[in-house]
Structures are given as C-alpha cells and as structure tokens.
PDB file of C-alpha atoms in Angstrom:
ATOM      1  CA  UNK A   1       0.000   0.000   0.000  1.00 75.00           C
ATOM      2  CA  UNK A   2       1.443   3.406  -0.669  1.00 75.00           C
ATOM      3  CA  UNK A   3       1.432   5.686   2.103  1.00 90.00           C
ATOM      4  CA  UNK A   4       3.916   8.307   4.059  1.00 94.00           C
ATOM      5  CA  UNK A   5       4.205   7.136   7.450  1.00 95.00           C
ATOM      6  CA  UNK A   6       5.428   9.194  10.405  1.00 96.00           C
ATOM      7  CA  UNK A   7       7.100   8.643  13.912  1.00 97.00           C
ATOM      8  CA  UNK A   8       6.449   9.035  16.564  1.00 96.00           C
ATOM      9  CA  UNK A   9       2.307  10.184  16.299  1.00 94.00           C
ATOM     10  CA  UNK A  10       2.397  12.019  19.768  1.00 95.00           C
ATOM     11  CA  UNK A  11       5.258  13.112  21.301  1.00 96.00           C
ATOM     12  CA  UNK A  12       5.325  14.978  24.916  1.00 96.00           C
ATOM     13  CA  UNK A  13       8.727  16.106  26.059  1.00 94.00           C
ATOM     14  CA  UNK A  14      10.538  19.193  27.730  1.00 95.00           C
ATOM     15  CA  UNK A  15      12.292  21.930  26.442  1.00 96.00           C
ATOM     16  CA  UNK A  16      16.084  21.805  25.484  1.00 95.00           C
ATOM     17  CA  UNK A  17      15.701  18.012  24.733  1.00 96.00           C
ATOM     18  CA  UNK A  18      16.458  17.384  21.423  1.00 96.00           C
ATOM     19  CA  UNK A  19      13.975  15.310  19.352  1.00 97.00           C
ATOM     20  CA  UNK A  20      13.621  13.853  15.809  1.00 97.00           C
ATOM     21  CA  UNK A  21      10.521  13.142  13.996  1.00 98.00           C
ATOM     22  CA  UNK A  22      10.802  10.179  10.974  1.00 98.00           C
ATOM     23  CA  UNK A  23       9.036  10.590   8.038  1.00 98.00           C
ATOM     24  CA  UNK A  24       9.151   7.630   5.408  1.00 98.00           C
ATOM     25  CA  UNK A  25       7.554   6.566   2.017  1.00 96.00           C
ATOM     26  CA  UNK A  26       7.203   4.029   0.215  1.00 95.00           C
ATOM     27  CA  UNK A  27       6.396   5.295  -3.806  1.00 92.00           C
ATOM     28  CA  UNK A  28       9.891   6.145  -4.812  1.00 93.00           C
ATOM     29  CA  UNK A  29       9.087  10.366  -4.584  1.00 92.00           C
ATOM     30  CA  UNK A  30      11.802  12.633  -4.797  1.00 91.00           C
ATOM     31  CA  UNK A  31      10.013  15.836  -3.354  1.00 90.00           C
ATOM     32  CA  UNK A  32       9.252  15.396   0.536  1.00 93.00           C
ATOM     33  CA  UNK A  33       8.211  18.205   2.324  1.00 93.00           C
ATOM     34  CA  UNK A  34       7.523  19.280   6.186  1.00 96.00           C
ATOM     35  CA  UNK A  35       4.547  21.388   7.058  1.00 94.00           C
ATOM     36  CA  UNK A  36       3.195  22.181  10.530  1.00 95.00           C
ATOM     37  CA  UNK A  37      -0.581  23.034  11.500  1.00 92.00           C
ATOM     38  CA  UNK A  38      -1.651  25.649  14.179  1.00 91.00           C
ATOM     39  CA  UNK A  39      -4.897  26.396  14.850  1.00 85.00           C
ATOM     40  CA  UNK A  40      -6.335  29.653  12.646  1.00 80.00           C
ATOM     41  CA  UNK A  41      -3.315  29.102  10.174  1.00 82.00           C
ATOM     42  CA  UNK A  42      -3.785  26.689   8.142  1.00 83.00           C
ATOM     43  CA  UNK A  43      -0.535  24.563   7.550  1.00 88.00           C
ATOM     44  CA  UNK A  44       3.176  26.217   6.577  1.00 91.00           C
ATOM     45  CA  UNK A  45       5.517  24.758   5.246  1.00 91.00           C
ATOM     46  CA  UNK A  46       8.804  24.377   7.394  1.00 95.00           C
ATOM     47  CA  UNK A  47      11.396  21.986   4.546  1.00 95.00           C
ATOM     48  CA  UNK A  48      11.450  20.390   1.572  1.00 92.00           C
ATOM     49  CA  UNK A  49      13.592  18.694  -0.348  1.00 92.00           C
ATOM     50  CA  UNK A  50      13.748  18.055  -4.143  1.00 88.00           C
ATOM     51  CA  UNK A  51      15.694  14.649  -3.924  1.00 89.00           C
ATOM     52  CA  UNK A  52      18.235  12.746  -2.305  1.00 94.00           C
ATOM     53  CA  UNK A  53      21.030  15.785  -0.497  1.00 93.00           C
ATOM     54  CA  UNK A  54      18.922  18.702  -1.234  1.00 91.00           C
ATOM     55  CA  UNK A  55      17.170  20.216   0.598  1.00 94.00           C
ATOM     56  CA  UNK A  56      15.966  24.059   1.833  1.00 92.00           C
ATOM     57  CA  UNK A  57      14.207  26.313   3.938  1.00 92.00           C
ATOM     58  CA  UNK A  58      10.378  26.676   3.420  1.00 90.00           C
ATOM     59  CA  UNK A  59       8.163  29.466   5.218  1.00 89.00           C
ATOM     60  CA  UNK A  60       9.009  28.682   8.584  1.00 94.00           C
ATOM     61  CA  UNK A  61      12.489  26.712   9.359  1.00 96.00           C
ATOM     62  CA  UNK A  62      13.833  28.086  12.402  1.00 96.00           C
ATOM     63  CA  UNK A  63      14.303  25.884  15.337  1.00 97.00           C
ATOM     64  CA  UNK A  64      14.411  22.651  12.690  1.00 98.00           C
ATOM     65  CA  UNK A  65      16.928  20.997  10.338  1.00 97.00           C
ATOM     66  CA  UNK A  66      16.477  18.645   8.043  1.00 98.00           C
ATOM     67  CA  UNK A  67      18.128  15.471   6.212  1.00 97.00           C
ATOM     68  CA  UNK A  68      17.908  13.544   3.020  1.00 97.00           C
ATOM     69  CA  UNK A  69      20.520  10.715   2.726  1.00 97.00           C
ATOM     70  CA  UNK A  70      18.506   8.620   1.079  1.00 96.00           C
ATOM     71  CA  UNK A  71      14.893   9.079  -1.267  1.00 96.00           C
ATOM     72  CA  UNK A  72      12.507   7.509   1.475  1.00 97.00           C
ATOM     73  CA  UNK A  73      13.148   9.028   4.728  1.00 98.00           C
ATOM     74  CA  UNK A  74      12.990  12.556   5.614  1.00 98.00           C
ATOM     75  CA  UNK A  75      13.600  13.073   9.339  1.00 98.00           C
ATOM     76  CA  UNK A  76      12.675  16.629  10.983  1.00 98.00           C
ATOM     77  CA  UNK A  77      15.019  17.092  13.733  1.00 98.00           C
ATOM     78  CA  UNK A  78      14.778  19.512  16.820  1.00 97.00           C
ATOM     79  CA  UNK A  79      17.979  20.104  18.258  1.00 95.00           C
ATOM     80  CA  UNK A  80      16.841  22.143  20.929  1.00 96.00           C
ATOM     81  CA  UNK A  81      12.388  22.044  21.473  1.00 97.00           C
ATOM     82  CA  UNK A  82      11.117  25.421  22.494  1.00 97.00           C
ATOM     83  CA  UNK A  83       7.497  25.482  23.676  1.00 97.00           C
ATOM     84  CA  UNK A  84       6.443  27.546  20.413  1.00 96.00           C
ATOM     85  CA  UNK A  85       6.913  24.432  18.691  1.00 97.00           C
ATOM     86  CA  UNK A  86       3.801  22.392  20.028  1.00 97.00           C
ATOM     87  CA  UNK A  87       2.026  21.803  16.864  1.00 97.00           C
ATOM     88  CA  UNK A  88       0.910  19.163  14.915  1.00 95.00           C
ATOM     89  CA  UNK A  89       3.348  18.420  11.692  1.00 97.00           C
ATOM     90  CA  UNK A  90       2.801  16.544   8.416  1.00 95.00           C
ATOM     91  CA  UNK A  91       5.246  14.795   6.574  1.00 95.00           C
ATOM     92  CA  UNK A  92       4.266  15.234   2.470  1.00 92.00           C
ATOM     93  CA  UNK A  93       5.903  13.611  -0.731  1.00 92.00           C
ATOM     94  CA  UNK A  94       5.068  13.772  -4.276  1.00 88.00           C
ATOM     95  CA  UNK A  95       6.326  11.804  -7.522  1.00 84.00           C
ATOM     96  CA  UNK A  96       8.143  15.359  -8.556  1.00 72.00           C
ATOM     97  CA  UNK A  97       7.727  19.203  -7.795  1.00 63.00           C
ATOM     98  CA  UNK A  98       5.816  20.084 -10.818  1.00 63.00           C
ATOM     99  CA  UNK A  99       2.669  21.492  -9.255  1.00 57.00           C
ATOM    100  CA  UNK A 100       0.245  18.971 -11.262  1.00 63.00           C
ATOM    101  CA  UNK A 101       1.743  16.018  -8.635  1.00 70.00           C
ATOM    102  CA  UNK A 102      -0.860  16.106  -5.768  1.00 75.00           C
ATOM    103  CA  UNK A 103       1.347  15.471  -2.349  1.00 82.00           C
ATOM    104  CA  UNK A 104       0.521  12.849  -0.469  1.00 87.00           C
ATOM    105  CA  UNK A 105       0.142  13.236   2.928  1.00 90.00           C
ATOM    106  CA  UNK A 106       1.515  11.591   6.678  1.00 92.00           C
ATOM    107  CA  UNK A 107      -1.206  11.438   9.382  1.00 90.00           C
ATOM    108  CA  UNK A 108       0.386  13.784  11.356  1.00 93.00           C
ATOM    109  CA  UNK A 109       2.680  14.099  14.401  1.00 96.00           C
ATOM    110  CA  UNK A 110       1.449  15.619  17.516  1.00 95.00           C
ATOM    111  CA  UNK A 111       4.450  17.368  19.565  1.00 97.00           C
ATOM    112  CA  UNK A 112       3.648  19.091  23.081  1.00 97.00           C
ATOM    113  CA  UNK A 113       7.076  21.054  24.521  1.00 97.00           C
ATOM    114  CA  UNK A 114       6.384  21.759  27.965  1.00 95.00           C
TER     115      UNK A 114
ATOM    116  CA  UNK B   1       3.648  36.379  -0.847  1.00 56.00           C
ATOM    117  CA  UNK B   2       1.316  33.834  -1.569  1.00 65.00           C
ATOM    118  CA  UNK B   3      -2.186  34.124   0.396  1.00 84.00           C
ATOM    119  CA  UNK B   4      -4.912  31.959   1.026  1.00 89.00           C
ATOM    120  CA  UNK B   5      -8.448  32.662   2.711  1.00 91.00           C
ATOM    121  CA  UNK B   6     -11.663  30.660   3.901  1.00 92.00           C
ATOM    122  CA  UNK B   7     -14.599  31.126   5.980  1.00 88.00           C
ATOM    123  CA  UNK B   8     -13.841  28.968   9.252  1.00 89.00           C
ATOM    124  CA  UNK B   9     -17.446  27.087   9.552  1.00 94.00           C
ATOM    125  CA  UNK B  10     -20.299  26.204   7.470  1.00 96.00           C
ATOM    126  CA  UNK B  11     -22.812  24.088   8.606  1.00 97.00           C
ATOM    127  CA  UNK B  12     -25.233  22.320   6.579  1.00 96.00           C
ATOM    128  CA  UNK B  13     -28.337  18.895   6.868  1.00 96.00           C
ATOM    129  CA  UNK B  14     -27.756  15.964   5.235  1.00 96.00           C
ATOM    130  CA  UNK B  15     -28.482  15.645   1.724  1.00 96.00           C
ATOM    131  CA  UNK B  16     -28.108  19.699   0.860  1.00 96.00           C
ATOM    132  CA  UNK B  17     -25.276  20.877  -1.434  1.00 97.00           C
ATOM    133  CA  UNK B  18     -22.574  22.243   0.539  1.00 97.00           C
ATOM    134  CA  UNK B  19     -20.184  25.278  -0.802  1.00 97.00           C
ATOM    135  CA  UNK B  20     -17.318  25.808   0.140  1.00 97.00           C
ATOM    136  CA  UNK B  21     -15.716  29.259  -0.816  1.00 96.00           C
ATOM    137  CA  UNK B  22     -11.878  29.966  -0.980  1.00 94.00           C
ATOM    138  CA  UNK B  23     -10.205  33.253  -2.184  1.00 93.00           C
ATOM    139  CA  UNK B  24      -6.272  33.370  -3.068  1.00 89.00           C
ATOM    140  CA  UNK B  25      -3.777  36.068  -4.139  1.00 85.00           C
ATOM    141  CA  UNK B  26      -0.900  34.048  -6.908  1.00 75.00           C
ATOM    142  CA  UNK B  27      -1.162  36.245 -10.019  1.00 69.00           C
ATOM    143  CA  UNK B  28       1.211  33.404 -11.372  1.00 72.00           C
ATOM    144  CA  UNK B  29       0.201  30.296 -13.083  1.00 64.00           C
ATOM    145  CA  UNK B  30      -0.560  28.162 -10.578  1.00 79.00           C
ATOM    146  CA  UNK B  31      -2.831  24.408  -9.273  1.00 85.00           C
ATOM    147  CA  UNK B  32      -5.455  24.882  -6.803  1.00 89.00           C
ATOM    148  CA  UNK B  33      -6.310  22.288  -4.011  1.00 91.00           C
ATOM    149  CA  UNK B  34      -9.102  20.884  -1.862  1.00 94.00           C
ATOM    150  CA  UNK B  35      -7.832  18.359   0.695  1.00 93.00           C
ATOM    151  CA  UNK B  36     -10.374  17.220   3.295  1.00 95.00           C
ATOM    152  CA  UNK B  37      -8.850  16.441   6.714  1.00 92.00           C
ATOM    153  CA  UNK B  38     -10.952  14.197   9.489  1.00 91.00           C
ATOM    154  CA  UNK B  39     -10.200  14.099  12.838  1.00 85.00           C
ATOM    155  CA  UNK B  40      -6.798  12.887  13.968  1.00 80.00           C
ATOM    156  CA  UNK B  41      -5.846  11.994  10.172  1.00 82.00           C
ATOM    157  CA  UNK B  42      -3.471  13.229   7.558  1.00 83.00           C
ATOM    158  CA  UNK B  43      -5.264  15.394   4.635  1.00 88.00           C
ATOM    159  CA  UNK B  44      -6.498  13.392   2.268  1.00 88.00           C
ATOM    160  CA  UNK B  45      -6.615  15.186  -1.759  1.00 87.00           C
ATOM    161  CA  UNK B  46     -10.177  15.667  -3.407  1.00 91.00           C
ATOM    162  CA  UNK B  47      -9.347  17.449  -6.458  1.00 90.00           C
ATOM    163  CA  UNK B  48      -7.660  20.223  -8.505  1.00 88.00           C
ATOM    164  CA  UNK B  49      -7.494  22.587 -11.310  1.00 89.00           C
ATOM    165  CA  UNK B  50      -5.188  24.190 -13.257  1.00 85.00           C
ATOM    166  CA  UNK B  51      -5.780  27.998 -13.117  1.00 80.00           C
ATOM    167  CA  UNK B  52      -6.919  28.149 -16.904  1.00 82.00           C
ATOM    168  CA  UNK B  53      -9.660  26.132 -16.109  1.00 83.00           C
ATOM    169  CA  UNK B  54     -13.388  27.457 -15.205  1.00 88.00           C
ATOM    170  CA  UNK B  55     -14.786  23.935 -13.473  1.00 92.00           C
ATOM    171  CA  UNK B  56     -14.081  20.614 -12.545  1.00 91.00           C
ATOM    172  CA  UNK B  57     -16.166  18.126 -11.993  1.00 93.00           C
ATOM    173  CA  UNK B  58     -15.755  14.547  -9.789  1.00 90.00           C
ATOM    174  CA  UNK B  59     -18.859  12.797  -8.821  1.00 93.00           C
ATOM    175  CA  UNK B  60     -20.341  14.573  -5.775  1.00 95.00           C
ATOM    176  CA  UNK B  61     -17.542  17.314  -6.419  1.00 96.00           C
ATOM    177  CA  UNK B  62     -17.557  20.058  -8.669  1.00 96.00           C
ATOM    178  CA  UNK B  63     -15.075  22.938  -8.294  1.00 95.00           C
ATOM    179  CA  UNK B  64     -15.741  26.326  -9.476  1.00 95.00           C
ATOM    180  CA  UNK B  65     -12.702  29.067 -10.233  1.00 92.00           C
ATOM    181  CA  UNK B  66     -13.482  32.519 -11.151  1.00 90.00           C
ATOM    182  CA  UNK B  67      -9.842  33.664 -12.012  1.00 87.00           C
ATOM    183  CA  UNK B  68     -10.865  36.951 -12.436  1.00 87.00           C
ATOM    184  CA  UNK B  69     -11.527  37.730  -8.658  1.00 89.00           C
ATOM    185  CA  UNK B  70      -9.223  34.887  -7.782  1.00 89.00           C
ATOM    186  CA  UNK B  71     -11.985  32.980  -6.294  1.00 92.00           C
ATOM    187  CA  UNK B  72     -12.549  29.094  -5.904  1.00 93.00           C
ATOM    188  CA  UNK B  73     -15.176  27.079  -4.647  1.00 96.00           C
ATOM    189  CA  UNK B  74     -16.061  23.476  -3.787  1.00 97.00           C
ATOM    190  CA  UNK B  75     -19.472  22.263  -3.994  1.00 97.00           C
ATOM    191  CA  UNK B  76     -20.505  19.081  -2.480  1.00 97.00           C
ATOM    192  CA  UNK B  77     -23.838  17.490  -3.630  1.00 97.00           C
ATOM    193  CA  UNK B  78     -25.720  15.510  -1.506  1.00 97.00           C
ATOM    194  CA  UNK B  79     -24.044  16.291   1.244  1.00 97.00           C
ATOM    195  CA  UNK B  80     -23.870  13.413   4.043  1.00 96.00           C
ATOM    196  CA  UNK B  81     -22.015  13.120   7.649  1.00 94.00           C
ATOM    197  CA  UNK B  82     -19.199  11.260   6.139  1.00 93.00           C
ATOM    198  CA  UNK B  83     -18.667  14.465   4.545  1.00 96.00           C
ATOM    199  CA  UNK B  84     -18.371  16.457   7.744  1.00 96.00           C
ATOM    200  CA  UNK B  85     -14.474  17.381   8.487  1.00 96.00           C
ATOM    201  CA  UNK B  86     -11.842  20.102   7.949  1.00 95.00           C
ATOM    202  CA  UNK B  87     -11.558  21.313   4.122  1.00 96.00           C
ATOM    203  CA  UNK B  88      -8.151  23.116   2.966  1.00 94.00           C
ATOM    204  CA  UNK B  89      -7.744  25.007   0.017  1.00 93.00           C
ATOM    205  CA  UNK B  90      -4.182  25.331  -0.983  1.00 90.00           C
ATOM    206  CA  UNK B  91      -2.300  26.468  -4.079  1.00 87.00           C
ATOM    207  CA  UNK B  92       1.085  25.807  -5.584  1.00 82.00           C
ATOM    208  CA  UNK B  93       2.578  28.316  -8.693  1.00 77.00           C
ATOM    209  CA  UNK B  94       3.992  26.376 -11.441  1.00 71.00           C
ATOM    210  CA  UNK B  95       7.421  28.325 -10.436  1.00 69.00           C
ATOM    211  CA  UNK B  96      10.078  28.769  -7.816  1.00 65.00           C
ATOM    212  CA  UNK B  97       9.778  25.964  -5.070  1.00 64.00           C
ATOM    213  CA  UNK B  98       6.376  25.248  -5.733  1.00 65.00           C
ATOM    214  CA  UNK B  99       5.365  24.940  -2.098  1.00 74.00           C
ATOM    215  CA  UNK B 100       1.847  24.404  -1.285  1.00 81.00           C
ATOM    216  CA  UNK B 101       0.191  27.587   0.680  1.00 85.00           C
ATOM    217  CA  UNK B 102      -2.780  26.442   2.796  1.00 89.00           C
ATOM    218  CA  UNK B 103      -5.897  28.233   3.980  1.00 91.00           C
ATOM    219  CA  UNK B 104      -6.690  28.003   7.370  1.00 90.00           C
ATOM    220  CA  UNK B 105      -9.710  25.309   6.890  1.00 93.00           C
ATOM    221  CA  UNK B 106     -13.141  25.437   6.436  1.00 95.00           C
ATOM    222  CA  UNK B 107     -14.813  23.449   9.546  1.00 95.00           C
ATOM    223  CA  UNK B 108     -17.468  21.721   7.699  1.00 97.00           C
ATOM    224  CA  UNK B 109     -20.327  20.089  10.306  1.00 96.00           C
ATOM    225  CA  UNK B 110     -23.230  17.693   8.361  1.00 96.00           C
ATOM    226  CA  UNK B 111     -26.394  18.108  10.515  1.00 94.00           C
ATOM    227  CA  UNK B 112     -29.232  14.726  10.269  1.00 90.00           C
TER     228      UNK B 112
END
C-alpha cells in the first residue's frame, strides 16, 4: 500500500531536549516536504527537499533541520524544542515538484514542549 | 507572498449541497487544491485545477474558479455526515519551489 508514514504520532517532552521526527515513504518520490498546522493558520511549510542531499528552507524553518541521505526518509530534527513548537506536523511527498503532482500526505505528528 | 483565505465554519443537513468558498492572491500560473482532513488523520486530496480552467467536476464534487476575482469554490452534492471534516484550500505556482500555501480550513459540520 502506498502511504507516508510518520514517527512518533504524539510526542510529549521538555524543552532543550532534542527530538527527531521520521518521516518515510514508500512510492519512490523525490520531493518530501515538512509542514506544521496551528490552529487559525492553516498549515506552513517548514522543509522540503527536491531529492536525495537537497534540501531548503520553506516558510518557517527556524528551530528545525532537516536530512535527506537517502529518497525515502525525511527526518525533521529539533535540536533544541522550544514550547512555540507544540504543533501538529505533516510529513508530504510527491512523484516530482511540478505542481500537477498532488502530495501525499503523513497522518500527522502531535508534539507538546512543555 | 502567496495568500490563502476561507470562511472557518459552514454548517449544513444531510443531503443539501454544501459550498465551500476559498479566495487566493498568486497572479502566477498556478494548481489549486481541496484536501479534506478528518479528525486525527493526515489530509487526504479531493481534487484540482489548473488555473486556466473554469470547473471541474468529480462525482459529488464540482469545483468552481473565477480567475478573475481569484476565487474558488467546492461544492458538495448531496451532502452526508461522512462528509463532515476540515476542508483546505491550498495552491502551488507552477514556479520557484512550488510549495503548497494552505488556507486556514473550512470546519465543515453535516447536521441529520
């Protein structure tokens, strides 16, 4: 079955300690993407990457990094969690990133910072 | 930038069409989105156009784009509570890094 699947789906952890988030899928894509979804904003997009060892900044990277050593996986790491980073994030890939390729969507990771 | 706005609720009974309005701001070329989104899932795509189109139609679905005022709409016929959930309009210009930019969500709630 094709699908993006995410890690873990709810996280709750402190400040300071430093976190990654696993994003993998299975239908060969090279564009993966990280969004994140706050209430009243709809979702932004945080990185994407284009294919294997590229990747860059989307609307709203700081606090996260990125990696993409190989096509399926596309972790979002948080070295250091601040509080203003509770939000629930979406891993996305699509066959290329000509606009007519729908993205296909994770079901979401839920990270409270307290 | 790129800007993207919805009404936040609508609220409709079961069996009446449902519209969904969405306005956007991309002179450029660009796709337009509907994903639907249900409660603790990932969004799930419904359809697109291509901004040189005027409609779209898929089964229950039909989306309408005025390009003019830059103003999209889903309609949903025969509207039932499966249907209730979170609806996203998003574009993506056929340029630059292509990312998708989301609306904040229509909140749509199917009444018996």
């Amino acid at each position: 079955e094709a699908q993006v699947t995410q890690n873990p789906r709810y996280l709750i952890t402190v400040t300071g300690k430093k976190l990654t988030v696993t994003c993998s899928q299975n239908m060969n894509h090279e564009y993966m993407s990280w969004y994140r979804q706050d209430p009243g904003l709809g979702l932004r997009q945080i990185y994407y990457s284009m294919n294997v060892e590229v990747t860059d900044k989307g609307d709203v990277p700081e606090g996260y990094k990125v990696s993409r050593k190989e096509k399926r996986n596309f972790p979002l790491i948080l070295e250091s969690p601040s509080p203003n980073q509770t939000s629930l994030y979406f891993c996305a890939s699509s066959s290329r990133i000509e606009a007519n390729q729908p993205q296909h969507f994770g079901d979401g990771t839920r990270l409270s910072i307290l | 930038g790129e800007d993207v706005e919805q009404s936040l609720f609508l609220s409709v009974r079961e069996g009446d069409s449902s519209v969904i309005n969405c306005t956007y701001t991309d002179s450029s070329s660009t796709y337009l989105y509907w994903y639907k989104q249900e409660p603790g899932a990932g969004l799930q795509l419904l359809t697109y156009i291509f901004s040189n189109m005027d409609m779209k139609q898929d089964q229950r679905l039909t989306v309408l784009l005025n390009k003019k005022d830059k103003h999209l709409s889903l309609r949903i016929a025969d509207t039932q509570t499966g249907d209730s959930a979170i609806y996203f309009c998003a574009e993506r210009p056929d340029t630059g890094r292509r990312a998708l930019t989301f609306g904040s969500g229509t909140r749509l709630q199917v009444q018996p």
